[in-house]
Structures are given as structure tokens and as C-alpha cells.
PDB file of C-alpha atoms in Angstrom:
ATOM      1  CA  MET A   1     -41.717 -80.809 -15.198  1.00 40.00           C
ATOM      2  CA  VAL A   2     -41.489 -77.579 -13.888  1.00 39.00           C
ATOM      3  CA  ASN A   3     -41.328 -74.243 -15.906  1.00 37.00           C
ATOM      4  CA  PRO A   4     -37.497 -73.464 -15.930  1.00 34.00           C
ATOM      5  CA  PHE A   5     -38.465 -69.767 -15.612  1.00 34.00           C
ATOM      6  CA  SER A   6     -40.307 -70.321 -12.733  1.00 38.00           C
ATOM      7  CA  LYS A   7     -39.490 -69.226  -9.180  1.00 38.00           C
ATOM      8  CA  ASP A   8     -39.096 -73.285  -8.601  1.00 41.00           C
ATOM      9  CA  GLY A   9     -37.200 -73.638 -11.734  1.00 38.00           C
ATOM     10  CA  ILE A  10     -33.875 -72.003 -10.682  1.00 35.00           C
ATOM     11  CA  ILE A  11     -31.190 -71.654  -8.499  1.00 30.00           C
ATOM     12  CA  THR A  12     -31.908 -68.020  -7.564  1.00 35.00           C
ATOM     13  CA  LYS A  13     -33.202 -65.476 -10.080  1.00 37.00           C
ATOM     14  CA  VAL A  14     -29.981 -63.257  -9.138  1.00 32.00           C
ATOM     15  CA  THR A  15     -27.395 -65.477 -10.447  1.00 33.00           C
ATOM     16  CA  GLU A  16     -29.316 -65.567 -13.828  1.00 37.00           C
ATOM     17  CA  ALA A  17     -29.754 -62.268 -14.191  1.00 36.00           C
ATOM     18  CA  LEU A  18     -26.245 -60.796 -12.820  1.00 33.00           C
ATOM     19  CA  PRO A  19     -23.075 -61.641 -15.053  1.00 36.00           C
ATOM     20  CA  GLY A  20     -20.890 -63.452 -12.981  1.00 37.00           C
ATOM     21  CA  GLY A  21     -23.814 -64.182 -10.130  1.00 37.00           C
ATOM     22  CA  GLY A  22     -23.340 -67.851 -10.066  1.00 40.00           C
ATOM     23  CA  PHE A  23     -19.648 -67.410  -8.701  1.00 36.00           C
ATOM     24  CA  ILE A  24     -21.136 -65.680  -5.874  1.00 34.00           C
ATOM     25  CA  THR A  25     -23.828 -68.144  -4.699  1.00 39.00           C
ATOM     26  CA  GLY A  26     -21.976 -71.455  -6.262  1.00 40.00           C
ATOM     27  CA  PRO A  27     -19.833 -71.833  -3.514  1.00 38.00           C
ATOM     28  CA  ILE A  28     -22.812 -70.654  -0.715  1.00 38.00           C
ATOM     29  CA  HIS A  29     -24.908 -73.768  -2.451  1.00 42.00           C
ATOM     30  CA  ALA A  30     -21.779 -75.987  -2.319  1.00 41.00           C
ATOM     31  CA  ALA A  31     -20.975 -75.455   1.036  1.00 38.00           C
ATOM     32  CA  ALA A  32     -24.384 -75.973   2.296  1.00 43.00           C
ATOM     33  CA  GLY A  33     -24.272 -79.416   0.835  1.00 44.00           C
ATOM     34  CA  ASN A  34     -26.605 -78.682  -2.048  1.00 45.00           C
ATOM     35  CA  GLN A  35     -24.647 -80.214  -5.114  1.00 43.00           C
ATOM     36  CA  TYR A  36     -27.480 -79.580  -7.687  1.00 41.00           C
ATOM     37  CA  HIS A  37     -27.896 -75.776  -7.130  1.00 44.00           C
ATOM     38  CA  ALA A  38     -23.766 -75.731  -6.960  1.00 42.00           C
ATOM     39  CA  VAL A  39     -23.831 -77.329 -10.363  1.00 42.00           C
ATOM     40  CA  GLN A  40     -26.135 -74.921 -12.034  1.00 43.00           C
ATOM     41  CA  ALA A  41     -24.077 -71.626 -10.522  1.00 44.00           C
ATOM     42  CA  ALA A  42     -20.897 -73.118 -11.651  1.00 43.00           C
ATOM     43  CA  ILE A  43     -21.603 -74.772 -15.054  1.00 43.00           C
ATOM     44  CA  ALA A  44     -25.052 -72.842 -15.941  1.00 39.00           C
ATOM     45  CA  GLY A  45     -23.087 -70.169 -18.126  1.00 36.00           C
ATOM     46  CA  PHE A  46     -22.020 -68.230 -15.111  1.00 34.00           C
ATOM     47  CA  GLY A  47     -24.961 -66.850 -13.887  1.00 34.00           C
ATOM     48  CA  THR A  48     -26.331 -66.344 -17.538  1.00 37.00           C
ATOM     49  CA  VAL A  49     -27.904 -69.728 -18.270  1.00 37.00           C
ATOM     50  CA  ALA A  50     -29.039 -70.683 -14.433  1.00 35.00           C
ATOM     51  CA  ALA A  51     -32.655 -70.854 -15.907  1.00 36.00           C
ATOM     52  CA  LEU A  52     -32.046 -74.095 -17.652  1.00 37.00           C
ATOM     53  CA  PRO A  53     -32.344 -77.291 -16.096  1.00 37.00           C
ATOM     54  CA  LEU A  54     -29.051 -79.277 -15.577  1.00 38.00           C
ATOM     55  CA  GLY A  55     -30.286 -82.464 -13.307  1.00 40.00           C
ATOM     56  CA  PRO A  56     -28.117 -84.948 -14.817  1.00 38.00           C
ATOM     57  CA  ALA A  57     -25.148 -82.104 -14.697  1.00 39.00           C
ATOM     58  CA  ALA A  58     -24.971 -82.592 -10.777  1.00 38.00           C
ATOM     59  CA  SER A  59     -22.940 -85.847 -10.890  1.00 38.00           C
ATOM     60  CA  THR A  60     -20.423 -83.892 -12.629  1.00 40.00           C
ATOM     61  CA  VAL A  61     -19.177 -81.631  -9.543  1.00 38.00           C
ATOM     62  CA  VAL A  62     -20.170 -83.693  -6.571  1.00 38.00           C
ATOM     63  CA  GLY A  63     -16.584 -85.055  -6.370  1.00 41.00           C
ATOM     64  CA  ALA A  64     -14.865 -81.488  -6.882  1.00 39.00           C
ATOM     65  CA  GLY A  65     -16.356 -80.643  -3.348  1.00 42.00           C
ATOM     66  CA  THR A  66     -16.660 -77.089  -1.807  1.00 42.00           C
ATOM     67  CA  ALA A  67     -12.794 -76.264  -1.994  1.00 46.00           C
ATOM     68  CA  GLY A  68     -12.867 -77.328  -5.805  1.00 44.00           C
ATOM     69  CA  LEU A  69     -15.740 -75.557  -6.482  1.00 41.00           C
ATOM     70  CA  SER A  70     -14.582 -72.219  -4.802  1.00 44.00           C
ATOM     71  CA  GLY A  71     -11.183 -73.182  -6.944  1.00 46.00           C
ATOM     72  CA  ILE A  72     -13.053 -72.557 -10.275  1.00 42.00           C
ATOM     73  CA  PHE A  73     -14.625 -69.688  -9.763  1.00 41.00           C
ATOM     74  CA  ASP A  74     -11.701 -67.874  -8.077  1.00 46.00           C
ATOM     75  CA  GLN A  75      -9.716 -68.848 -11.192  1.00 43.00           C
ATOM     76  CA  MET A  76     -12.211 -67.671 -13.621  1.00 39.00           C
ATOM     77  CA  GLY A  77     -12.513 -64.105 -12.275  1.00 37.00           C
ATOM     78  CA  LEU A  78     -15.828 -61.843 -12.576  1.00 28.00           C
ATOM     79  CA  THR A  79     -14.041 -59.613 -14.736  1.00 26.00           C
ATOM     80  CA  ALA A  80     -13.071 -61.982 -17.626  1.00 25.00           C
ATOM     81  CA  ILE A  81     -17.062 -62.826 -17.892  1.00 29.00           C
ATOM     82  CA  ALA A  82     -18.695 -59.802 -17.635  1.00 26.00           C
ATOM     83  CA  GLY A  83     -20.839 -60.211 -20.767  1.00 28.00           C
ATOM     84  CA  PHE A  84     -21.910 -62.706 -23.331  1.00 26.00           C
ATOM     85  CA  GLY A  85     -19.686 -61.559 -26.350  1.00 29.00           C
ATOM     86  CA  THR A  86     -16.339 -62.366 -24.091  1.00 31.00           C
ATOM     87  CA  VAL A  87     -16.674 -66.199 -24.387  1.00 33.00           C
ATOM     88  CA  ALA A  88     -13.392 -66.595 -26.003  1.00 33.00           C
ATOM     89  CA  ALA A  89     -11.876 -64.858 -23.511  1.00 36.00           C
ATOM     90  CA  TRP A  90     -12.962 -67.017 -20.652  1.00 40.00           C
ATOM     91  CA  PRO A  91     -10.215 -68.945 -18.857  1.00 46.00           C
ATOM     92  CA  LEU A  92     -12.400 -72.336 -19.381  1.00 49.00           C
ATOM     93  CA  GLY A  93      -9.789 -74.781 -18.069  1.00 53.00           C
ATOM     94  CA  PRO A  94     -11.393 -75.379 -14.400  1.00 47.00           C
ATOM     95  CA  THR A  95     -14.575 -75.784 -15.960  1.00 52.00           C
ATOM     96  CA  ALA A  96     -13.213 -77.963 -18.880  1.00 58.00           C
ATOM     97  CA  SER A  97     -12.057 -80.323 -16.494  1.00 54.00           C
ATOM     98  CA  VAL A  98     -15.498 -80.346 -14.636  1.00 53.00           C
ATOM     99  CA  ILE A  99     -17.119 -81.003 -17.928  1.00 59.00           C
ATOM    100  CA  ALA A 100     -14.367 -83.762 -18.602  1.00 62.00           C
ATOM    101  CA  GLY A 101     -15.957 -85.628 -16.062  1.00 58.00           C
ATOM    102  CA  ALA A 102     -19.425 -86.003 -17.437  1.00 58.00           C
ATOM    103  CA  GLY A 103     -17.863 -87.995 -20.291  1.00 67.00           C
ATOM    104  CA  THR A 104     -19.597 -87.626 -23.478  1.00 76.00           C
ATOM    105  CA  ALA A 105     -22.929 -89.395 -22.456  1.00 72.00           C
ATOM    106  CA  GLY A 106     -23.462 -86.620 -19.881  1.00 68.00           C
ATOM    107  CA  LEU A 107     -22.312 -83.901 -22.055  1.00 71.00           C
ATOM    108  CA  SER A 108     -25.175 -85.084 -24.517  1.00 77.00           C
ATOM    109  CA  ALA A 109     -27.715 -84.977 -21.718  1.00 70.00           C
ATOM    110  CA  ILE A 110     -26.586 -81.559 -20.922  1.00 68.00           C
ATOM    111  CA  PHE A 111     -27.639 -80.293 -24.224  1.00 73.00           C
ATOM    112  CA  GLU A 112     -30.818 -82.249 -24.636  1.00 72.00           C
ATOM    113  CA  GLN A 113     -32.155 -81.041 -21.292  1.00 63.00           C
ATOM    114  CA  MET A 114     -31.173 -77.424 -22.104  1.00 63.00           C
ATOM    115  CA  GLY A 115     -33.190 -77.794 -25.259  1.00 71.00           C
ATOM    116  CA  LEU A 116     -30.094 -76.523 -27.355  1.00 77.00           C
ATOM    117  CA  SER A 117     -29.433 -77.443 -30.836  1.00 87.00           C
ATOM    118  CA  ASP A 118     -28.295 -81.107 -32.436  1.00 92.00           C
ATOM    119  CA  ASP A 119     -25.895 -79.421 -34.109  1.00 94.00           C
ATOM    120  CA  LYS A 120     -24.540 -78.038 -31.243  1.00 91.00           C
ATOM    121  CA  LYS A 121     -24.670 -80.705 -29.017  1.00 89.00           C
ATOM    122  CA  HIS A 122     -22.584 -82.705 -32.108  1.00 92.00           C
ATOM    123  CA  GLU A 123     -20.028 -80.083 -32.151  1.00 93.00           C
ATOM    124  CA  SER A 124     -19.340 -80.197 -28.292  1.00 87.00           C
ATOM    125  CA  VAL A 125     -19.241 -83.718 -28.023  1.00 87.00           C
ATOM    126  CA  SER A 126     -16.761 -84.306 -30.828  1.00 91.00           C
ATOM    127  CA  ALA A 127     -14.810 -81.599 -29.266  1.00 88.00           C
ATOM    128  CA  ALA A 128     -14.850 -83.791 -25.967  1.00 84.00           C
ATOM    129  CA  GLU A 129     -13.978 -87.213 -27.908  1.00 88.00           C
ATOM    130  CA  ARG A 130     -10.997 -85.300 -29.185  1.00 89.00           C
ATOM    131  CA  GLY A 131      -9.923 -84.714 -25.853  1.00 84.00           C
ATOM    132  CA  ASP A 132     -10.783 -80.740 -26.411  1.00 84.00           C
ATOM    133  CA  TYR A 133     -12.570 -80.020 -22.972  1.00 77.00           C
ATOM    134  CA  GLU A 134     -12.127 -76.449 -23.337  1.00 77.00           C
ATOM    135  CA  GLY A 135     -13.540 -76.529 -26.813  1.00 81.00           C
ATOM    136  CA  ALA A 136     -16.389 -78.577 -25.555  1.00 81.00           C
ATOM    137  CA  THR A 137     -17.234 -76.237 -22.848  1.00 76.00           C
ATOM    138  CA  ARG A 138     -16.993 -73.197 -24.806  1.00 78.00           C
ATOM    139  CA  VAL A 139     -19.789 -74.497 -27.689  1.00 82.00           C
ATOM    140  CA  LEU A 140     -22.030 -75.320 -24.483  1.00 76.00           C
ATOM    141  CA  LEU A 141     -21.459 -71.667 -23.221  1.00 73.00           C
ATOM    142  CA  GLU A 142     -22.086 -70.151 -26.367  1.00 77.00           C
ATOM    143  CA  ALA A 143     -25.259 -72.173 -27.146  1.00 79.00           C
ATOM    144  CA  ALA A 144     -26.411 -71.933 -23.536  1.00 71.00           C
ATOM    145  CA  SER A 145     -26.319 -67.969 -23.994  1.00 69.00           C
ATOM    146  CA  VAL A 146     -27.708 -68.112 -27.137  1.00 75.00           C
ATOM    147  CA  LYS A 147     -30.338 -70.122 -25.836  1.00 73.00           C
ATOM    148  CA  ILE A 148     -31.438 -67.883 -22.669  1.00 64.00           C
ATOM    149  CA  ALA A 149     -31.229 -64.667 -24.430  1.00 70.00           C
ATOM    150  CA  ASP A 150     -33.754 -65.932 -26.977  1.00 74.00           C
ATOM    151  CA  ASN A 151     -35.567 -67.272 -24.160  1.00 66.00           C
ATOM    152  CA  SER A 152     -35.511 -63.840 -22.314  1.00 67.00           C
ATOM    153  CA  ARG A 153     -36.681 -62.022 -25.242  1.00 76.00           C
ATOM    154  CA  GLU A 154     -40.040 -64.170 -25.928  1.00 77.00           C
ATOM    155  CA  LEU A 155     -40.784 -63.741 -22.192  1.00 73.00           C
ATOM    156  CA  SER A 156     -40.060 -59.955 -22.568  1.00 78.00           C
ATOM    157  CA  ALA A 157     -42.400 -59.755 -25.766  1.00 84.00           C
ATOM    158  CA  GLU A 158     -45.351 -62.175 -23.835  1.00 86.00           C
ATOM    159  CA  SER A 159     -45.005 -59.747 -20.916  1.00 85.00           C
ATOM    160  CA  GLY A 160     -45.603 -56.799 -22.566  1.00 88.00           C
ATOM    161  CA  GLY A 161     -48.394 -54.408 -23.788  1.00 92.00           C
ATOM    162  CA  ARG A 162     -51.239 -52.552 -21.969  1.00 95.00           C
ATOM    163  CA  ARG A 163     -51.283 -53.989 -18.792  1.00 96.00           C
ATOM    164  CA  SER A 164     -52.277 -53.396 -15.232  1.00 98.00           C
ATOM    165  CA  LEU A 165     -50.311 -55.137 -12.557  1.00 98.00           C
ATOM    166  CA  LYS A 166     -52.317 -56.926  -9.953  1.00 98.00           C
ATOM    167  CA  SER A 167     -50.503 -58.018  -6.885  1.00 99.00           C
ATOM    168  CA  ILE A 168     -51.228 -61.423  -4.689  1.00 98.00           C
ATOM    169  CA  HIS A 169     -53.030 -58.793  -2.220  1.00 98.00           C
ATOM    170  CA  GLY A 170     -55.726 -57.950  -5.136  1.00 98.00           C
ATOM    171  CA  THR A 171     -54.315 -54.356  -5.089  1.00 99.00           C
ATOM    172  CA  TYR A 172     -52.896 -52.851  -8.291  1.00 99.00           C
ATOM    173  CA  LEU A 173     -49.587 -51.170  -8.949  1.00 99.00           C
ATOM    174  CA  ARG A 174     -50.316 -47.474  -9.049  1.00 99.00           C
ATOM    175  CA  ALA A 175     -48.393 -44.446 -11.003  1.00 98.00           C
ATOM    176  CA  TYR A 176     -48.811 -40.972  -9.258  1.00 98.00           C
ATOM    177  CA  ASP A 177     -49.482 -37.718 -11.754  1.00 94.00           C
ATOM    178  CA  ASN A 178     -48.450 -35.251  -9.349  1.00 90.00           C
ATOM    179  CA  GLU A 179     -45.664 -37.002  -7.368  1.00 95.00           C
ATOM    180  CA  TRP A 180     -42.544 -39.548  -8.433  1.00 97.00           C
ATOM    181  CA  LYS A 181     -44.247 -42.082  -6.547  1.00 98.00           C
ATOM    182  CA  ALA A 182     -45.806 -45.663  -7.014  1.00 99.00           C
ATOM    183  CA  ASP A 183     -47.512 -47.870  -4.549  1.00 99.00           C
ATOM    184  CA  LEU A 184     -50.501 -50.205  -4.375  1.00 99.00           C
ATOM    185  CA  THR A 185     -54.215 -49.706  -4.798  1.00 98.00           C
ATOM    186  CA  SER A 186     -57.470 -51.386  -4.583  1.00 97.00           C
ATOM    187  CA  GLY A 187     -59.107 -52.406  -7.776  1.00 94.00           C
ATOM    188  CA  PRO A 188     -61.027 -52.516 -10.329  1.00 96.00           C
ATOM    189  CA  PRO A 189     -57.883 -50.465 -11.983  1.00 97.00           C
ATOM    190  CA  ARG A 190     -58.388 -47.156 -12.950  1.00 97.00           C
ATOM    191  CA  GLU A 191     -56.447 -44.662 -14.990  1.00 96.00           C
ATOM    192  CA  TRP A 192     -53.200 -44.176 -12.827  1.00 98.00           C
ATOM    193  CA  GLU A 193     -53.158 -48.069 -12.559  1.00 98.00           C
ATOM    194  CA  ARG A 194     -52.593 -48.356 -16.318  1.00 97.00           C
ATOM    195  CA  TRP A 195     -49.077 -49.138 -17.679  1.00 97.00           C
ATOM    196  CA  TYR A 196     -47.433 -49.774 -21.086  1.00 96.00           C
ATOM    197  CA  VAL A 197     -45.120 -52.892 -20.683  1.00 94.00           C
ATOM    198  CA  GLU A 198     -42.556 -52.493 -23.037  1.00 92.00           C
ATOM    199  CA  ASP A 199     -39.909 -54.994 -24.509  1.00 87.00           C
ATOM    200  CA  TRP A 200     -36.483 -54.005 -24.191  1.00 87.00           C
ATOM    201  CA  GLY A 201     -34.657 -56.753 -25.919  1.00 77.00           C
ATOM    202  CA  GLY A 202     -34.966 -59.547 -22.755  1.00 77.00           C
ATOM    203  CA  LYS A 203     -36.035 -57.140 -20.383  1.00 86.00           C
ATOM    204  CA  VAL A 204     -39.128 -54.616 -19.863  1.00 91.00           C
ATOM    205  CA  VAL A 205     -39.797 -51.159 -18.791  1.00 95.00           C
ATOM    206  CA  PHE A 206     -42.873 -50.309 -17.333  1.00 97.00           C
ATOM    207  CA  LYS A 207     -44.178 -46.888 -18.435  1.00 97.00           C
ATOM    208  CA  ALA A 208     -47.147 -45.066 -16.709  1.00 97.00           C
ATOM    209  CA  ILE A 209     -49.983 -43.877 -18.569  1.00 96.00           C
ATOM    210  CA  HIS A 210     -49.246 -40.074 -17.750  1.00 95.00           C
ATOM    211  CA  ASN A 211     -47.984 -37.212 -20.361  1.00 90.00           C
ATOM    212  CA  PRO A 212     -44.954 -37.106 -20.356  1.00 87.00           C
ATOM    213  CA  GLY A 213     -43.715 -40.666 -19.507  1.00 89.00           C
ATOM    214  CA  ARG A 214     -43.038 -41.873 -16.062  1.00 96.00           C
ATOM    215  CA  PHE A 215     -41.071 -45.106 -15.646  1.00 98.00           C
ATOM    216  CA  LEU A 216     -40.946 -47.255 -12.536  1.00 99.00           C
ATOM    217  CA  ARG A 217     -37.497 -47.584 -11.155  1.00 98.00           C
ATOM    218  CA  ALA A 218     -35.670 -49.672  -8.790  1.00 98.00           C
ATOM    219  CA  HIS A 219     -32.762 -48.250  -6.288  1.00 98.00           C
ATOM    220  CA  PRO A 220     -29.994 -50.404  -4.935  1.00 94.00           C
ATOM    221  CA  ASP A 221     -31.470 -49.899  -1.594  1.00 96.00           C
ATOM    222  CA  GLY A 222     -34.571 -51.398  -2.302  1.00 97.00           C
ATOM    223  CA  GLY A 223     -36.738 -48.159  -2.995  1.00 98.00           C
ATOM    224  CA  VAL A 224     -38.869 -47.732  -5.931  1.00 99.00           C
ATOM    225  CA  ASP A 225     -40.172 -44.724  -7.404  1.00 98.00           C
ATOM    226  CA  LEU A 226     -40.668 -42.908 -10.857  1.00 98.00           C
ATOM    227  CA  VAL A 227     -38.223 -41.228 -13.308  1.00 98.00           C
ATOM    228  CA  ASP A 228     -38.952 -39.548 -16.536  1.00 95.00           C
ATOM    229  CA  ARG A 229     -36.857 -41.433 -18.735  1.00 93.00           C
ATOM    230  CA  PRO A 230     -35.592 -45.201 -18.692  1.00 94.00           C
ATOM    231  CA  GLN A 231     -31.892 -46.246 -18.341  1.00 94.00           C
ATOM    232  CA  ASP A 232     -30.502 -49.346 -16.407  1.00 93.00           C
ATOM    233  CA  TRP A 233     -32.381 -48.862 -13.115  1.00 96.00           C
ATOM    234  CA  GLU A 234     -35.751 -48.939 -15.037  1.00 97.00           C
ATOM    235  CA  THR A 235     -35.067 -52.452 -16.768  1.00 94.00           C
ATOM    236  CA  TRP A 236     -36.487 -55.507 -14.999  1.00 92.00           C
ATOM    237  CA  LYS A 237     -36.188 -59.114 -16.062  1.00 85.00           C
ATOM    238  CA  PRO A 238     -39.428 -60.816 -16.334  1.00 85.00           C
ATOM    239  CA  PHE A 239     -39.857 -64.345 -15.438  1.00 81.00           C
ATOM    240  CA  LYS A 240     -43.419 -66.561 -15.593  1.00 81.00           C
ATOM    241  CA  ASN A 241     -44.542 -68.382 -12.463  1.00 81.00           C
ATOM    242  CA  ASP A 242     -46.083 -71.709 -12.604  1.00 80.00           C
ATOM    243  CA  ASP A 243     -49.513 -70.220 -11.201  1.00 88.00           C
ATOM    244  CA  GLY A 244     -49.652 -67.851 -14.354  1.00 87.00           C
ATOM    245  CA  SER A 245     -48.332 -64.921 -12.741  1.00 91.00           C
ATOM    246  CA  TRP A 246     -44.871 -62.764 -13.381  1.00 90.00           C
ATOM    247  CA  SER A 247     -42.216 -61.973 -11.156  1.00 89.00           C
ATOM    248  CA  PHE A 248     -39.485 -58.927 -12.383  1.00 90.00           C
ATOM    249  CA  LEU A 249     -36.107 -58.658 -11.231  1.00 87.00           C
ATOM    250  CA  SER A 250     -34.219 -55.283 -10.910  1.00 90.00           C
ATOM    251  CA  VAL A 251     -30.553 -54.668 -12.469  1.00 88.00           C
ATOM    252  CA  HIS A 252     -29.709 -54.789  -8.969  1.00 88.00           C
ATOM    253  CA  GLY A 253     -30.515 -58.304  -8.551  1.00 81.00           C
ATOM    254  CA  ARG A 254     -33.541 -57.817  -6.484  1.00 88.00           C
ATOM    255  CA  TRP A 255     -37.329 -58.582  -6.901  1.00 92.00           C
ATOM    256  CA  LEU A 256     -40.237 -56.187  -7.257  1.00 96.00           C
ATOM    257  CA  SER A 257     -42.437 -56.812  -4.215  1.00 98.00           C
ATOM    258  CA  GLY A 258     -45.621 -55.322  -3.144  1.00 98.00           C
ATOM    259  CA  ARG A 259     -47.004 -55.226   0.475  1.00 98.00           C
ATOM    260  CA  GLN A 260     -50.220 -55.673   2.355  1.00 98.00           C
ATOM    261  CA  ASP A 261     -49.971 -51.940   3.329  1.00 98.00           C
ATOM    262  CA  GLY A 262     -49.841 -51.030  -0.265  1.00 98.00           C
ATOM    263  CA  SER A 263     -46.113 -49.836  -0.360  1.00 99.00           C
ATOM    264  CA  ILE A 264     -43.510 -51.355  -3.073  1.00 99.00           C
ATOM    265  CA  SER A 265     -40.251 -52.330  -2.736  1.00 98.00           C
ATOM    266  CA  THR A 266     -37.510 -54.759  -4.133  1.00 96.00           C
ATOM    267  CA  VAL A 267     -36.640 -57.700  -1.873  1.00 92.00           C
ATOM    268  CA  GLU A 268     -33.925 -60.408  -2.130  1.00 86.00           C
ATOM    269  CA  ARG A 269     -35.969 -63.440  -2.440  1.00 84.00           C
ATOM    270  CA  CYS A 270     -38.810 -63.992  -4.747  1.00 84.00           C
ATOM    271  CA  ASN A 271     -41.932 -65.658  -2.531  1.00 88.00           C
ATOM    272  CA  GLU A 272     -45.581 -64.826  -3.085  1.00 93.00           C
ATOM    273  CA  TRP A 273     -45.369 -60.830  -2.652  1.00 96.00           C
ATOM    274  CA  GLU A 274     -43.308 -60.896  -5.384  1.00 94.00           C
ATOM    275  CA  HIS A 275     -45.737 -62.577  -7.882  1.00 95.00           C
ATOM    276  CA  PHE A 276     -47.983 -60.107 -10.281  1.00 97.00           C
ATOM    277  CA  TRP A 277     -50.566 -61.214 -12.637  1.00 97.00           C
ATOM    278  CA  LEU A 278     -50.904 -58.780 -15.796  1.00 95.00           C
ATOM    279  CA  GLU A 279     -54.438 -57.966 -16.883  1.00 96.00           C
ATOM    280  CA  TRP A 280     -55.090 -56.118 -20.341  1.00 95.00           C
ATOM    281  CA  TRP A 281     -56.711 -52.961 -20.490  1.00 94.00           C
TER     282      TRP A 281
END
């Protein structure tokens, strides 16, 4: 089975990282005829649990069609789902009707494939059996949000420590001492290529070895530089790829990328140039 946190194990990592991201990409996937991706975007936690495999769930929305899926997204609204803690405020009616189409067997399969607890599965299925599909949906989304948060924390902890970041080109991420600049340089890694990768509760920050501290920052336009203190733009969501490398998603929904000429930036899609190997120092 493909690692659900790898590049090939999710729809796009953008929808996983950005609350509400699934509402943006779901209709696009559906319009392209990709019902599997549309299901992940629509049902998989509104962009918060899209990293989890939901194969059997695909059959639950095939009948909805593009217009039906777009209606689901429109009725839910992005502002209502800005955070995990607002589950109770979500208008779940449209999605509940989709979940209803899966039946209790389909609902059970969703819980099992996502690796959610049996207690939550029984709670959700019991609600569905009573005809309370909104209740069943709410239990599913709450359990899935907790699951993805736990997995994110595990990944960020695993990727942390004293690390050098090696690109697919064999070059290493370097932080300058006399400029607010970062790029890639040839190995072996030396002092400027040494980083502290710190776990920030499901995300990471990259702190250069220099004193005072310098942190890797992503700009909305794709630029990457250094700054003296970490805030939102300095946090990255780690994803482990099947080849043993890691990919890092910025708060803007763009991927840390290293080019052959040694420059770094963030890009919209995650491919080979967005893979980095973490080496201890």
C-alpha cells in the first residue's frame, strides 16, 4: 500500500495543509472525471484529512456528478471550516446525504481504511443506523481530524533534529551568515549547511546554525529567504515520501524546491525537485 503521506498517497498536499483547500480542488477533480480525487477532497475532512486513503468512499459520490459536488462545497462555505475546533458549526447536511449513500458497510470501510478507532466507527455507524447521518458525519470528521493531527505530529517529530537537507541534485541547503539568503551548494555539508529542524506541533521550522538564529521563510510568491524569528511563514508541513526523502509544504500551499542551478523557491506541485533527504550531523 502506498504511504498515505507520500506524494502519491494524497490528492495534492495543498488540500491537506490548507483548511478548506478541498473545496477548491474538489470540483476541479470532479470536472476532470476523477471521482476518486473528488471524494477525497469532498469527504476527507475538508482538506484536513485528505492524506488518508479513502478508496471505497469513491462510490459514495460518483452519482453526485460535478454539479452535485460543487453544490456540496458551496453550501458548506470556507469560512465555516476555518479550524478543526469548529466541527459543531459546520453545515453538514449536504455531506451527510453523501455519507448516507455509502450505507453502514461503506461507512465502516471508511473508518477502517483511515485507521480510525473502533469506538468512533461504532458511534458513527450507530448514528447512521438511526438515520442520523449528520451525527454520523460529524463523528467521522472529528475522528479524522484528530487522526491527521496525530500523524502530523509524529512526522514532524521524526523529521526533526540536527539535519542537513540534501536535494535530489546532490546539493545541500545552505544558510548565509552575512545575508538573509539561502540556496543549495555542493557537498559534503559544512557548517553553513547545518540546520536544526524543530518540531512545532505538526509542522517544522528550519533554524540555521548561525547565532543569532535565522529561520527559513517562504513568501506567497514563491520566494524563500531567512528571517530572525519564526512565525507562520517560517513553518513547514513535512511529508515523508516512499523513496525515504521528505517534502515540505509552506503555509502558502507551495512546496520547497531546489533547482539544478542552486537556487531554491517554492512551487505549486511536488515532484522530484521537491524531495529532500535529511542527514544527521
